[in-house]
Structures are given as structure tokens and as C-alpha cells.
Coordinates of N, CA and C in Angstrom, one line a residue:
X23 N 26.6 21.2 6.0 CA 27.2 20.3 6.9 C 26.3 20.0 8.1
X24 N 26.6 19.0 8.9 CA 25.7 18.6 10.0 C 25.8 19.6 11.1
X25 N 26.8 20.5 11.2 CA 26.9 21.5 12.2 C 26.2 22.8 11.7
X26 N 25.7 22.9 10.5 CA 25.0 24.0 9.9 C 25.8 25.2 9.8
X27 N 27.1 25.1 9.8 CA 28.0 26.3 9.6 C 28.2 26.5 8.1
X28 N 28.2 27.8 7.7 CA 28.4 28.1 6.3 C 29.8 28.0 5.9
X29 N 30.1 27.6 4.7 CA 31.4 27.4 4.2 C 31.5 27.8 2.7
X30 N 32.6 28.5 2.3 CA 32.7 28.9 0.9 C 34.0 28.3 0.4
X31 N 34.7 27.5 1.2 CA 36.0 26.9 0.8 C 35.7 25.6 0.1
X32 N 36.0 25.6 -1.2 CA 35.7 24.4 -2.1 C 36.9 23.4 -1.9
X33 N 36.5 22.2 -1.7 CA 37.4 21.1 -1.5 C 37.7 20.4 -2.8
X34 N 36.7 20.3 -3.7 CA 36.8 19.7 -5.0 C 35.5 19.6 -5.7
X35 N 35.5 18.8 -6.8 CA 34.3 18.6 -7.6 C 34.1 17.2 -7.9
X36 N 32.9 16.7 -8.1 CA 32.7 15.4 -8.6 C 31.5 15.4 -9.5
X37 N 31.3 14.4 -10.3 CA 30.2 14.3 -11.3 C 29.2 13.4 -10.7
X38 N 28.0 13.9 -10.7 CA 26.8 13.1 -10.2 C 25.9 12.8 -11.4
X39 N 25.6 11.6 -11.7 CA 24.7 11.2 -12.8 C 23.3 10.9 -12.3
X40 N 22.3 11.7 -12.9 CA 21.0 11.5 -12.4 C 20.1 11.3 -13.7
X41 N 19.2 10.3 -13.6 CA 18.3 10.1 -14.7 C 17.2 11.1 -14.6
X42 N 16.7 11.7 -15.8 CA 15.6 12.6 -15.8 C 14.6 12.2 -16.8
X43 N 13.5 13.0 -16.9 CA 12.4 12.7 -17.8 C 13.0 12.5 -19.2
X44 N 12.4 11.6 -20.0 CA 12.9 11.4 -21.4 C 12.5 12.5 -22.3
X45 N 13.3 12.6 -23.4 CA 13.1 13.6 -24.4 C 12.7 12.8 -25.7
X46 N 11.5 13.0 -26.2 CA 11.0 12.3 -27.4 C 11.2 10.8 -27.3
X47 N 11.0 10.3 -26.1 CA 11.0 8.8 -25.9 C 12.5 8.3 -25.6
X48 N 13.4 9.2 -25.6 CA 14.8 8.8 -25.4 C 15.2 9.1 -23.9
X49 N 15.7 8.1 -23.2 CA 16.1 8.3 -21.8 C 17.2 9.4 -21.7
X50 N 17.1 10.3 -20.7 CA 18.0 11.4 -20.5 C 18.8 11.2 -19.2
X51 N 20.1 11.3 -19.3 CA 21.0 11.3 -18.1 C 21.6 12.7 -17.9
X52 N 21.4 13.3 -16.7 CA 22.1 14.6 -16.4 C 23.4 14.3 -15.8
X53 N 24.5 14.9 -16.3 CA 25.8 14.8 -15.7 C 26.0 16.1 -14.9
X54 N 25.9 16.1 -13.6 CA 25.9 17.3 -12.8 C 27.3 17.4 -12.2
X55 N 27.9 18.6 -12.3 CA 29.2 18.9 -11.6 C 28.8 19.4 -10.2
X56 N 29.1 18.7 -9.2 CA 28.7 19.1 -7.8 C 30.0 19.4 -7.0
X57 N 29.9 20.5 -6.3 CA 31.0 21.0 -5.5 C 31.0 20.3 -4.1
X58 N 32.2 20.0 -3.6 CA 32.4 19.5 -2.2 C 33.1 20.7 -1.5
X59 N 32.6 20.9 -0.3 CA 33.1 22.0 0.6 C 33.8 21.5 1.8
X60 N 34.8 22.2 2.3 CA 35.4 21.9 3.6 C 34.6 22.6 4.7
X61 N 34.3 21.9 5.7 CA 33.5 22.4 6.8 C 34.3 23.4 7.6
X62 N 33.7 24.6 7.9 CA 34.4 25.7 8.6 C 34.4 25.4 10.1
X63 N 33.5 24.6 10.6 CA 33.5 24.3 12.0 C 34.6 23.4 12.5
X64 N 35.4 23.8 13.5 CA 36.5 23.0 13.9 C 36.1 21.8 14.7
X65 N 35.0 21.8 15.4 CA 34.5 20.7 16.2 C 33.5 19.8 15.4
X66 N 33.3 20.0 14.1 CA 32.3 19.3 13.3 C 32.9 17.9 13.0
X67 N 32.1 16.8 13.1 CA 32.5 15.5 12.8 C 32.8 15.3 11.3
X68 N 32.0 16.0 10.5 CA 32.2 15.9 9.0 C 33.2 16.9 8.5
X69 N 34.2 16.5 7.9 CA 35.3 17.4 7.4 C 34.9 18.0 6.0
X70 N 34.2 17.3 5.2 CA 33.7 17.8 3.9 C 32.3 17.4 3.7
X71 N 31.6 18.2 2.8 CA 30.2 17.9 2.5 C 29.9 18.4 1.1
X72 N 29.0 17.9 0.4 CA 28.7 18.3 -0.9 C 27.4 19.2 -0.9
X73 N 27.4 20.1 -1.9 CA 26.2 21.0 -2.0 C 24.9 20.2 -2.3
X74 N 23.9 20.5 -1.6 CA 22.6 19.8 -1.9 C 22.0 20.3 -3.2
X75 N 21.2 19.5 -3.8 CA 20.4 19.8 -5.0 C 18.9 19.5 -4.8
X76 N 18.3 20.3 -3.8 CA 16.9 19.9 -3.4 C 15.9 20.0 -4.6
X77 N 16.1 20.9 -5.6 CA 15.2 21.1 -6.7 C 15.3 20.0 -7.7
X78 N 16.5 19.3 -7.7 CA 16.8 18.4 -8.8 C 16.6 16.9 -8.3
X79 N 17.3 16.6 -7.2 CA 17.2 15.2 -6.8 C 17.4 15.1 -5.3
X80 N 16.9 14.1 -4.7 CA 17.1 13.8 -3.2 C 18.6 13.4 -3.0
X81 N 19.1 13.5 -1.8 CA 20.5 13.1 -1.6 C 20.7 11.6 -1.9
X82 N 21.7 11.4 -2.6 CA 22.1 10.0 -3.1 C 21.2 9.4 -4.1
X83 N 20.2 10.1 -4.6 CA 19.2 9.6 -5.5 C 19.8 9.5 -6.9
X84 N 19.4 8.4 -7.7 CA 19.9 8.2 -9.0 C 18.9 8.7 -10.1
X85 N 17.7 9.2 -9.6 CA 16.7 9.7 -10.5 C 16.3 11.1 -10.0
X86 N 15.9 12.0 -11.0 CA 15.4 13.3 -10.6 C 14.1 13.2 -9.9
X87 N 13.7 14.3 -9.2 CA 12.4 14.3 -8.5 C 11.3 14.2 -9.5
X88 N 11.5 14.9 -10.7 CA 10.5 14.8 -11.7 C 10.2 13.4 -12.2
X89 N 11.3 12.7 -12.5 CA 11.2 11.3 -13.0 C 10.6 10.4 -11.9
X90 N 11.0 10.6 -10.7 CA 10.5 9.7 -9.6 C 9.0 10.0 -9.4
X91 N 8.6 11.2 -9.5 CA 7.2 11.6 -9.4 C 6.4 11.0 -10.6
X92 N 6.9 11.1 -11.8 CA 6.2 10.5 -12.9 C 6.0 9.0 -12.8
X93 N 7.1 8.3 -12.4 CA 7.0 6.9 -12.3 C 6.1 6.5 -11.1
X94 N 6.1 7.3 -10.0 CA 5.2 7.0 -8.9 C 3.7 7.2 -9.4
X95 N 3.4 8.2 -10.1 CA 2.1 8.4 -10.6 C 1.6 7.2 -11.5
X96 N 2.6 6.8 -12.4 CA 2.2 5.6 -13.2 C 1.9 4.4 -12.3
X97 N 2.7 4.2 -11.3 CA 2.5 3.1 -10.4 C 1.1 3.2 -9.6
X98 N 0.8 4.4 -9.2 CA -0.5 4.6 -8.6 C -1.7 4.3 -9.5
X99 N -1.5 4.6 -10.8 CA -2.6 4.5 -11.8 C -2.7 3.1 -12.4
X100 N -1.5 2.5 -12.6 CA -1.6 1.3 -13.4 C -1.1 0.0 -12.6
X101 N -0.4 0.2 -11.5 CA 0.1 -0.9 -10.8 C 1.6 -1.2 -11.2
X102 N 2.3 -2.1 -10.5 CA 3.7 -2.3 -10.7 C 4.1 -2.8 -12.0
X103 N 3.6 -4.0 -12.4 CA 4.1 -4.6 -13.7 C 3.7 -3.8 -14.9
X104 N 2.4 -3.3 -15.0 CA 2.0 -2.6 -16.1 C 2.6 -1.2 -16.2
X105 N 2.8 -0.6 -15.0 CA 3.5 0.7 -15.0 C 4.9 0.6 -15.5
X106 N 5.6 -0.4 -15.1 CA 7.0 -0.6 -15.6 C 7.0 -0.8 -17.1
X107 N 6.1 -1.5 -17.6 CA 6.0 -1.7 -19.1 C 5.8 -0.3 -19.8
X108 N 4.8 0.4 -19.3 CA 4.5 1.7 -19.9 C 5.7 2.7 -19.8
X109 N 6.3 2.7 -18.6 CA 7.4 3.6 -18.4 C 8.6 3.3 -19.3
X110 N 8.9 2.0 -19.5 CA 10.0 1.6 -20.3 C 9.7 1.9 -21.8
X111 N 8.4 1.8 -22.2 CA 8.0 2.2 -23.6 C 8.1 3.7 -23.8
X112 N 8.0 4.5 -22.7 CA 8.0 5.9 -22.9 C 9.4 6.5 -22.7
X113 N 10.4 5.6 -22.4 CA 11.8 6.0 -22.3 C 12.2 6.3 -20.8
X114 N 11.5 5.7 -19.9 CA 11.8 5.8 -18.5 C 12.0 4.4 -17.9
X115 N 13.0 3.6 -18.3 CA 13.2 2.2 -17.9 C 13.2 2.1 -16.4
X116 N 12.4 1.2 -15.9 CA 12.3 1.0 -14.4 C 11.7 -0.4 -14.2
X117 N 12.1 -1.0 -13.1 CA 11.6 -2.4 -12.7 C 10.2 -2.2 -12.0
X118 N 9.4 -3.3 -12.0 CA 8.2 -3.2 -11.2 C 8.4 -3.1 -9.7
X119 N 9.5 -3.7 -9.2 CA 9.8 -3.5 -7.8 C 10.1 -2.1 -7.4
X120 N 10.8 -1.3 -8.3 CA 11.1 0.1 -8.1 C 9.8 0.9 -8.1
X121 N 8.9 0.6 -9.0 CA 7.6 1.3 -9.1 C 6.9 1.1 -7.8
X122 N 6.8 -0.1 -7.3 CA 6.1 -0.4 -6.0 C 6.8 0.3 -4.9
X123 N 8.1 0.4 -4.9 CA 8.8 1.1 -3.8 C 8.5 2.6 -3.8
X124 N 8.4 3.2 -5.0 CA 8.0 4.6 -5.1 C 6.6 4.8 -4.6
X125 N 5.7 3.9 -4.9 CA 4.3 4.0 -4.5 C 4.2 3.9 -3.0
X126 N 5.0 2.9 -2.4 CA 4.9 2.8 -0.9 C 5.4 4.0 -0.2
X127 N 6.3 4.8 -0.8 CA 6.8 6.0 -0.2 C 5.9 7.2 -0.2
X128 N 4.8 7.0 -0.9 CA 3.8 8.1 -1.1 C 3.2 8.4 0.2
X129 N 3.3 9.7 0.5 CA 2.7 10.2 1.8 C 1.2 10.4 1.6
X130 N 0.4 9.7 2.4 CA -1.0 9.8 2.3 C -1.5 11.0 3.1
X131 N -2.4 11.8 2.6 CA -2.9 12.9 3.3 C -3.9 12.4 4.4
X132 N -3.9 13.1 5.5 CA -4.7 12.7 6.6 C -6.2 13.1 6.3
X133 N -7.1 12.1 6.4 CA -8.5 12.2 6.0 C -9.2 12.7 7.3
X134 N -10.3 13.4 7.1 CA -11.2 13.8 8.2 C -11.9 12.6 8.7
X135 N -12.2 12.7 10.0 CA -12.8 11.6 10.7 C -14.3 11.5 10.1
X136 N -14.7 10.3 9.7 CA -16.0 10.2 9.2 C -17.1 10.2 10.3
X137 N -18.3 10.6 9.9 CA -19.4 10.5 10.8 C -20.1 9.2 10.8
X138 N -19.9 8.4 9.7 CA -20.5 7.1 9.6 C -19.3 6.1 9.5
X139 N -19.1 5.2 10.4 CA -17.9 4.4 10.4 C -18.4 2.9 10.4
X140 N -17.8 2.1 9.5 CA -18.1 0.7 9.4 C -16.9 0.0 10.1
X141 N -17.2 -1.0 10.9 CA -16.1 -1.8 11.6 C -16.3 -3.2 11.3
X142 N -15.3 -3.9 10.9 CA -15.4 -5.3 10.6 C -14.1 -6.1 10.9
X143 N -14.2 -7.2 11.5 CA -13.1 -8.1 11.8 C -12.9 -9.1 10.6
X144 N -11.7 -9.4 10.3 CA -11.4 -10.4 9.3 C -10.2 -11.1 9.6
X145 N -10.0 -12.3 9.1 CA -8.9 -13.2 9.4 C -7.8 -13.0 8.4
X146 N -6.7 -12.5 8.9 CA -5.5 -12.3 8.0 C -4.9 -13.7 7.6
X147 N -4.8 -14.5 8.6 CA -4.4 -15.9 8.4 C -5.5 -16.8 9.1
X148 N -6.0 -17.7 8.4 CA -7.2 -18.4 8.8 C -7.1 -19.0 10.2
X149 N -8.0 -18.5 11.1 CA -8.0 -18.9 12.5 C -6.8 -18.5 13.4
X150 N -5.9 -17.8 12.8 CA -4.7 -17.5 13.6 C -4.5 -16.0 13.9
X151 N -4.7 -15.1 12.9 CA -4.4 -13.7 13.0 C -5.6 -12.9 12.6
X152 N -6.2 -12.2 13.5 CA -7.4 -11.4 13.2 C -7.1 -9.9 13.2
X153 N -7.6 -9.2 12.2 CA -7.5 -7.7 12.1 C -8.8 -7.0 12.1
X154 N -8.8 -5.7 12.3 CA -10.0 -4.9 12.2 C -9.9 -3.9 11.1
X155 N -10.8 -3.8 10.2 CA -10.8 -2.8 9.1 C -11.9 -1.8 9.4
X156 N -11.5 -0.5 9.2 CA -12.4 0.6 9.4 C -12.7 1.2 8.0
X157 N -14.0 1.4 7.8 CA -14.5 1.9 6.5 C -15.4 3.1 6.7
X158 N -15.1 4.2 5.8 CA -16.0 5.3 5.8 C -17.2 5.0 5.0
X159 N -18.4 4.9 5.7 CA -19.6 4.4 5.0 C -20.2 5.4 4.1
X160 N -19.8 6.7 4.3 CA -20.4 7.7 3.4 C -19.7 7.6 2.0
X161 N -18.5 7.2 1.9 CA -17.7 7.1 0.7 C -17.4 5.6 0.3
X162 N -17.7 4.7 1.2 CA -17.4 3.3 1.0 C -15.9 3.0 0.7
X163 N -15.1 3.8 1.4 CA -13.6 3.7 1.2 C -13.0 3.2 2.5
X164 N -12.0 2.3 2.4 CA -11.3 1.9 3.7 C -10.5 3.1 4.3
X165 N -10.6 3.2 5.6 CA -9.8 4.2 6.3 C -8.5 3.7 6.9
X166 N -8.6 2.6 7.6 CA -7.5 2.1 8.3 C -7.6 0.6 8.6
X167 N -6.5 0.0 8.8 CA -6.4 -1.4 9.2 C -5.8 -1.5 10.6
X168 N -6.6 -1.9 11.6 CA -6.0 -2.0 12.9 C -5.3 -3.3 13.1
X169 N -4.3 -3.3 14.0 CA -3.4 -4.5 14.1 C -4.1 -5.8 14.7
X170 N -5.2 -5.6 15.4 CA -5.9 -6.8 16.0 C -7.4 -6.5 16.0
X171 N -8.1 -7.5 16.6 CA -9.5 -7.3 16.6 C -10.1 -7.1 18.0
X172 N -9.2 -6.5 18.9 CA -9.6 -6.2 20.3 C -10.5 -4.9 20.4
X173 N -11.3 -4.9 21.4 CA -12.2 -3.7 21.6 C -11.3 -2.6 22.1
X174 N -10.2 -2.9 22.8 CA -9.3 -1.8 23.4 C -8.7 -1.1 22.2
X175 N -8.2 -1.8 21.2 CA -7.6 -1.1 20.0 C -8.6 -0.2 19.3
X176 N -9.8 -0.7 19.1 CA -10.8 0.1 18.5 C -11.2 1.4 19.4
X177 N -11.3 1.2 20.7 CA -11.5 2.3 21.6 C -10.4 3.3 21.5
X178 N -9.2 2.9 21.5 CA -8.0 3.8 21.3 C -8.1 4.6 20.0
X179 N -8.5 4.0 18.9 CA -8.6 4.7 17.7 C -9.8 5.7 17.7
X180 N -10.9 5.3 18.3 CA -12.0 6.2 18.5 C -11.7 7.4 19.3
X181 N -10.9 7.2 20.4 CA -10.5 8.4 21.2 C -9.6 9.3 20.5
X182 N -8.7 8.8 19.6 CA -7.8 9.6 18.8 C -8.5 10.3 17.7
X183 N -9.7 9.8 17.3 CA -10.5 10.4 16.1 C -11.9 10.7 16.6
X184 N -12.1 11.8 17.4 CA -13.5 12.1 17.8 C -14.3 12.6 16.6
X185 N -15.6 12.5 16.7 CA -16.5 12.9 15.7 C -17.3 11.8 15.0
X186 N -17.1 10.6 15.3 CA -17.8 9.5 14.8 C -19.2 9.5 15.4
X187 N -20.3 9.5 14.6 CA -21.6 9.6 15.1 C -22.3 8.2 15.1
X188 N -22.1 7.4 14.1 CA -22.7 6.1 13.9 C -21.6 5.1 13.6
X189 N -21.7 4.0 14.3 CA -20.8 2.9 14.1 C -21.6 1.7 13.7
X190 N -21.3 1.1 12.5 CA -22.0 -0.1 12.0 C -21.0 -1.3 12.0
X191 N -21.5 -2.4 12.5 CA -20.6 -3.6 12.5 C -21.1 -4.6 11.5

């Protein structure tokens, strides 16, 4: 519950349907019997709450964590439309928009500050909106896209990421 009080008083049960990884190319649906509890806290705003299933699915999710991870990996490797076609063929039907949504939710690991930094301005919309892209020159990979092309924004980024030795424009 939101008050974090423990409760063992069962209010009732409901069935939660969650899609899981396919078996031999056949889509699998899990029908889970989930308990609802009555909150023991008298001042709690929530009167009932359901038991969480953190190992199986996120709250209110319609797909298991395993299935979401597999579809996300397909999206990262093949892109939205192709990943949706592959997933459907493998028994994990999904739309390209859902694949892209799963990819966008991917948490990116924080990279170490590069010693060689490339800085370039480019026009997002011709003559109207300029951005700054930062590139790690040792790996030739983009690091970040700054919201504008001002020197103050670049200076703020450099102060937050000490360790840059060479800057190439």
C-alpha cells in the first residue's frame, strides 16, 4: 500500500492476463490469480491494494518483463518495422510503435567523459533552429545533443563533465 503498512487480510482475487515468451512459436498468455488486500492503516488513502509481481510484470503491464526485454532487444538490433515483423513471425505479435516505445524507455548507461571531444553545430530546421552535437573522437560515437548552439550551454556541459583534454571544432 502507499502507507507501507503490512496487511494479511485478503479482500478478494482477480485474474490478470499477461503475455509471455512464446512456446514453439505459439504466443503464450499467463492467467495469474492476484490477491487484493485491505490496508491495515486507518489513515491510509488507499483502502485496498493488489500484491505486486515484480519478477513477472511491471504494475499494470500487459506483457511480462521477459517478453518486453526480448522485444526491446529486437528493436535495438533491427529497428521498429523489421523488429515487429520478426517478433510476429516468432510468436510475439507487436506493432512497430510498441517496439519503438520499448526502445525509447531503454536506460542508457552513463559514459565516461572522453579526453578527445568533437563539437559541431548543425541546423535542426534550416536557418531557424541550431543544435550542438558532441562526439567522442576516440570512438567516433555521438555523446550528446545540446539544445542550442550557444557557448554558455557548451561551457555548462564542460563544467559538468571535467576531464576533456582536447576539443576539436
